[in-house]
Amino acid sequence: MSIEQDLQQNDHTIGSQIRRVEGDTSTPESKAKAAQPQPEVGVLATVAGMDVASYQGNVDWNYWWNQGKRFVWTKATEGTSYKNPYFAQQYNGSYNKGFIRGAYHFALPNVSSGAAQADFFVNNGGGWSKDGKTLPGALDMEYNPYGATCYGLSQASMGAWIRAFHDRYKERTGRWPVIYTSTNWWSTCVGTSQNFGGTVPLWIARYASTVGTLPYGWSYYTVWQYTSSPLDQNTFNGAYDRVQALANG
């Protein structure tokens, strides 16, 4: 199978299914607001970031650095079979340019256990090291690209699956993962079955002028993916030293 065929059949980028189901209503005005401090919701400083996957191929990191981006998550894996063929260029290239970078895993909870997918992720680029430039790995939880919204799992089963990933990732790396999701998906598929607010930084997806209501268990967000146009863009809730603190653990 060629790289192009592989990407078409197996690669689902972070937010792709949220955009498909919930839409992207971001505008130039909403993007500008997301990039600014929002004292009314406790955001006193922001840092610009992005996320990338294999469909972008070799990324021009110098360009994005000059656009003001300072952190990035790169897709590493999906399920227990897919590995991003451009991972090395994206993950190492961003690091070499000066980005604080991390990896993410697109979860397929119906194909294998949470622990098995955490192992696959860590074994294929999703680890962590205390070098001041590496973010903890992110677990991408969103709508099923292949069928039923919640992958055929009950809220209790989905919560347990995420808990298994969460625990194994901590066991393997010494860090809790970041969780990426949307409030609508989480409310539908996890509900109140598990509370990760005490351990996990929240990376929330909402392509609008405000973050809105957060998923159960979190009182604040760490990262907001506020648009998917012209590529996924994120803002960190805090100043640059807080991004460094997340990297350092």
Tab-separated table of C-alpha atoms in Angstrom, residues 3-237:
chain	number	residue	atom	x	y	z
A	3	ILE	CA	1.666	6.187	1.674
A	4	GLU	CA	-1.223	8.024	0.001
A	5	GLN	CA	-3.511	4.969	0.157
A	6	ASP	CA	-2.476	4.342	3.745
A	7	LEU	CA	-3.401	7.886	4.736
A	8	GLN	CA	-6.784	7.701	3.021
A	9	GLN	CA	-7.767	4.417	4.648
A	10	ASN	CA	-6.222	4.576	8.101
A	11	ASP	CA	-5.317	8.118	9.104
A	12	HIS	CA	-7.823	10.161	11.092
A	13	THR	CA	-6.522	13.453	12.363
A	14	ILE	CA	-7.305	15.010	15.691
A	15	GLY	CA	-10.598	16.885	15.412
A	16	SER	CA	-11.486	15.473	12.006
A	17	GLN	CA	-14.544	13.661	13.331
A	18	ILE	CA	-15.567	16.548	15.594
A	19	ARG	CA	-15.490	18.817	12.565
A	20	ARG	CA	-17.491	16.229	10.585
A	21	VAL	CA	-20.218	15.929	13.218
A	22	GLU	CA	-20.254	19.292	14.995
A	23	GLY	CA	-18.992	21.527	12.192
A	24	ASP	CA	-16.489	24.366	12.281
A	25	THR	CA	-18.147	27.740	12.818
A	26	SER	CA	-14.928	29.609	13.514
A	27	THR	CA	-14.543	32.991	11.854
A	28	PRO	CA	-11.696	35.496	11.565
A	29	GLU	CA	-13.233	37.256	14.560
A	30	SER	CA	-13.505	34.117	16.691
A	31	LYS	CA	-9.939	33.132	15.848
A	32	ALA	CA	-8.664	36.546	16.869
A	33	LYS	CA	-10.553	36.348	20.170
A	34	ALA	CA	-9.210	32.886	20.940
A	35	ALA	CA	-5.661	34.148	20.583
A	36	GLN	CA	-6.193	36.910	23.139
A	37	PRO	CA	-6.377	36.768	26.955
A	38	GLN	CA	-9.953	36.455	28.197
A	39	PRO	CA	-10.016	37.648	31.808
A	40	GLU	CA	-13.763	37.072	32.059
A	41	VAL	CA	-13.131	33.317	31.984
A	42	GLY	CA	-9.818	33.400	33.823
A	43	VAL	CA	-7.497	33.348	30.808
A	44	LEU	CA	-4.835	35.953	31.544
A	45	ALA	CA	-2.291	34.945	28.903
A	46	THR	CA	-2.136	32.683	25.865
A	47	VAL	CA	0.469	30.913	23.749
A	48	ALA	CA	-0.156	29.987	20.103
A	49	GLY	CA	0.192	26.372	19.010
A	50	MET	CA	-0.883	23.857	16.386
A	51	ASP	CA	-1.203	20.144	15.706
A	52	VAL	CA	-0.193	18.141	12.648
A	53	ALA	CA	-0.589	14.690	11.131
A	54	SER	CA	0.629	12.742	8.146
A	55	TYR	CA	-1.630	14.433	5.590
A	56	GLN	CA	0.590	17.520	5.910
A	57	GLY	CA	3.712	15.601	4.917
A	58	ASN	CA	6.979	17.323	5.655
A	59	VAL	CA	6.132	20.469	7.602
A	60	ASP	CA	7.949	23.786	7.114
A	61	TRP	CA	8.668	24.388	10.769
A	62	ASN	CA	10.530	27.628	10.113
A	63	TYR	CA	7.384	29.070	8.530
A	64	TRP	CA	5.153	28.189	11.467
A	65	TRP	CA	7.707	29.424	13.981
A	66	ASN	CA	7.683	32.753	12.185
A	67	GLN	CA	3.867	32.738	12.424
A	68	GLY	CA	4.238	32.743	16.196
A	69	LYS	CA	3.478	29.093	16.982
A	70	ARG	CA	5.428	27.770	19.952
A	71	PHE	CA	3.998	24.331	20.754
A	72	VAL	CA	2.696	21.414	18.705
A	73	TRP	CA	1.303	17.910	19.032
A	74	THR	CA	2.029	15.468	16.196
A	75	LYS	CA	-0.021	12.377	15.465
A	76	ALA	CA	1.967	9.236	16.206
A	77	THR	CA	-0.509	6.355	16.164
A	78	GLU	CA	-4.089	5.163	15.724
A	79	GLY	CA	-5.554	2.013	17.267
A	80	THR	CA	-2.858	-0.656	17.417
A	81	SER	CA	-1.831	-0.782	13.759
A	82	TYR	CA	-1.376	2.714	12.276
A	83	LYS	CA	1.850	4.726	12.558
A	84	ASN	CA	2.314	8.166	11.000
A	85	PRO	CA	4.891	7.758	8.195
A	86	TYR	CA	5.920	11.419	8.563
A	87	PHE	CA	6.229	11.293	12.340
A	88	ALA	CA	10.020	11.627	12.525
A	89	GLN	CA	10.159	14.756	10.350
A	90	GLN	CA	7.257	16.361	12.174
A	91	TYR	CA	8.187	15.410	15.741
A	92	ASN	CA	11.942	15.902	15.506
A	93	GLY	CA	11.771	18.805	13.074
A	94	SER	CA	9.572	20.838	15.400
A	95	TYR	CA	11.864	20.055	18.330
A	96	ASN	CA	14.943	21.114	16.389
A	97	LYS	CA	13.302	24.420	15.488
A	98	GLY	CA	12.565	25.158	19.140
A	99	PHE	CA	8.946	24.092	19.530
A	100	ILE	CA	7.769	22.414	22.705
A	101	ARG	CA	6.320	19.297	21.120
A	102	GLY	CA	4.320	16.211	22.001
A	103	ALA	CA	2.672	13.254	20.291
A	104	TYR	CA	-0.974	12.183	20.147
A	105	HIS	CA	-2.871	8.915	19.709
A	106	PHE	CA	-6.215	8.587	17.890
A	107	ALA	CA	-8.165	6.104	20.010
A	108	LEU	CA	-10.194	3.236	18.554
A	109	PRO	CA	-11.750	1.800	21.729
A	110	ASN	CA	-13.541	-1.016	19.920
A	111	VAL	CA	-10.435	-2.716	18.492
A	112	SER	CA	-8.248	-3.311	21.557
A	113	SER	CA	-7.907	-2.394	25.224
A	114	GLY	CA	-6.914	0.996	26.541
A	115	ALA	CA	-3.748	-0.499	28.007
A	116	ALA	CA	-2.807	-2.105	24.671
A	117	GLN	CA	-3.251	1.189	22.819
A	118	ALA	CA	-1.232	3.071	25.438
A	119	ASP	CA	1.581	0.567	24.947
A	120	PHE	CA	1.403	0.897	21.151
A	121	PHE	CA	1.489	4.672	21.467
A	122	VAL	CA	4.466	4.751	23.838
A	123	ASN	CA	6.340	2.190	21.751
A	124	ASN	CA	5.910	4.284	18.604
A	125	GLY	CA	6.784	7.835	19.570
A	126	GLY	CA	4.299	8.690	22.298
A	127	GLY	CA	6.654	8.608	25.252
A	128	TRP	CA	7.858	11.470	27.408
A	129	SER	CA	11.217	12.719	28.635
A	130	LYS	CA	11.990	15.527	31.045
A	131	ASP	CA	14.026	17.601	28.623
A	132	GLY	CA	11.917	20.733	28.931
A	133	LYS	CA	10.771	20.426	25.315
A	134	THR	CA	8.488	17.364	25.352
A	135	LEU	CA	4.809	17.506	26.286
A	136	PRO	CA	3.004	14.499	27.733
A	137	GLY	CA	1.252	12.412	25.109
A	138	ALA	CA	-2.344	13.259	24.239
A	139	LEU	CA	-5.224	10.784	23.968
A	140	ASP	CA	-7.609	11.811	21.191
A	141	MET	CA	-11.194	10.808	22.091
A	142	GLU	CA	-13.761	11.700	19.470
A	143	TYR	CA	-16.493	10.386	17.178
A	144	ASN	CA	-15.976	6.990	15.562
A	145	PRO	CA	-14.933	7.468	11.913
A	146	TYR	CA	-16.087	3.942	11.075
A	147	GLY	CA	-19.551	3.673	12.642
A	148	ALA	CA	-21.393	4.110	15.931
A	149	THR	CA	-20.585	7.382	17.687
A	150	CYS	CA	-19.410	5.685	20.884
A	151	TYR	CA	-17.786	2.661	19.226
A	152	GLY	CA	-20.548	0.409	20.559
A	153	LEU	CA	-19.536	1.019	24.177
A	154	SER	CA	-21.668	2.125	27.104
A	155	GLN	CA	-20.621	5.189	29.075
A	156	ALA	CA	-19.278	2.953	31.845
A	157	SER	CA	-17.271	0.852	29.400
A	158	MET	CA	-15.907	3.904	27.613
A	159	GLY	CA	-14.899	5.499	30.881
A	160	ALA	CA	-13.163	2.292	31.931
A	161	TRP	CA	-11.335	2.111	28.594
A	162	ILE	CA	-9.999	5.641	29.019
A	163	ARG	CA	-9.039	4.873	32.609
A	164	ALA	CA	-7.030	1.860	31.437
A	165	PHE	CA	-5.162	3.995	28.881
A	166	HIS	CA	-4.624	6.713	31.492
A	167	ASP	CA	-3.199	4.295	34.046
A	168	ARG	CA	-0.945	2.438	31.618
A	169	TYR	CA	0.442	5.651	30.142
A	170	LYS	CA	1.347	6.824	33.647
A	171	GLU	CA	2.926	3.459	34.398
A	172	ARG	CA	5.031	3.604	31.232
A	173	THR	CA	6.075	7.279	31.241
A	174	GLY	CA	5.613	8.657	34.735
A	175	ARG	CA	3.132	11.246	33.385
A	176	TRP	CA	-0.608	11.361	33.040
A	177	PRO	CA	-1.732	11.885	29.437
A	178	VAL	CA	-3.496	14.950	28.133
A	179	ILE	CA	-7.054	14.208	26.969
A	180	TYR	CA	-8.400	15.809	23.797
A	181	THR	CA	-12.163	15.778	23.248
A	182	SER	CA	-15.293	17.844	22.679
A	183	THR	CA	-17.908	18.441	25.353
A	184	ASN	CA	-20.659	16.976	23.166
A	185	TRP	CA	-18.800	13.738	22.488
A	186	TRP	CA	-17.716	13.332	26.101
A	187	SER	CA	-21.214	13.988	27.440
A	188	THR	CA	-22.647	11.400	25.055
A	189	CYS	CA	-20.053	8.659	25.336
A	190	VAL	CA	-18.474	9.051	28.796
A	191	GLY	CA	-20.903	11.195	30.743
A	192	THR	CA	-20.217	11.110	34.477
A	193	SER	CA	-18.832	7.575	34.525
A	194	GLN	CA	-15.259	8.743	35.224
A	195	ASN	CA	-13.661	11.941	36.499
A	196	PHE	CA	-10.203	12.785	35.171
A	197	GLY	CA	-10.142	16.405	36.256
A	198	GLY	CA	-7.730	15.728	39.090
A	199	THR	CA	-4.972	14.245	36.954
A	200	VAL	CA	-5.453	15.081	33.278
A	201	PRO	CA	-4.936	18.398	31.446
A	202	LEU	CA	-7.916	19.038	29.169
A	203	TRP	CA	-7.430	19.857	25.488
A	204	ILE	CA	-10.885	20.986	24.402
A	205	ALA	CA	-12.135	21.237	20.826
A	206	ARG	CA	-14.694	23.907	20.011
A	207	TYR	CA	-14.611	25.858	16.782
A	208	ALA	CA	-16.435	28.961	17.916
A	209	SER	CA	-15.848	32.279	19.670
A	210	THR	CA	-15.909	30.756	23.168
A	211	VAL	CA	-14.950	27.439	24.708
A	212	GLY	CA	-18.393	27.027	26.251
A	213	THR	CA	-19.292	24.369	28.818
A	214	LEU	CA	-16.482	21.938	29.615
A	215	PRO	CA	-16.825	18.153	29.942
A	216	TYR	CA	-17.699	16.601	33.281
A	217	GLY	CA	-14.841	16.676	35.771
A	218	TRP	CA	-12.922	19.703	34.465
A	219	SER	CA	-13.315	23.235	35.807
A	220	TYR	CA	-10.820	24.772	33.373
A	221	TYR	CA	-9.079	23.881	30.128
A	222	THR	CA	-5.352	23.752	29.416
A	223	VAL	CA	-5.472	23.905	25.600
A	224	TRP	CA	-8.269	25.042	23.263
A	225	GLN	CA	-8.385	23.904	19.633
A	226	TYR	CA	-10.404	26.819	18.302
A	227	THR	CA	-10.312	26.262	14.528
A	228	SER	CA	-9.449	23.694	11.892
A	229	SER	CA	-8.853	26.324	9.197
A	230	PRO	CA	-6.441	26.629	7.450
A	231	LEU	CA	-5.089	23.965	9.787
A	232	ASP	CA	-5.734	22.954	13.399
A	233	GLN	CA	-4.777	25.848	15.642
A	234	ASN	CA	-4.619	25.879	19.419
A	235	THR	CA	-4.157	28.319	22.225
A	236	PHE	CA	-2.592	27.462	25.567
A	237	ASN	CA	-4.320	28.766	28.696
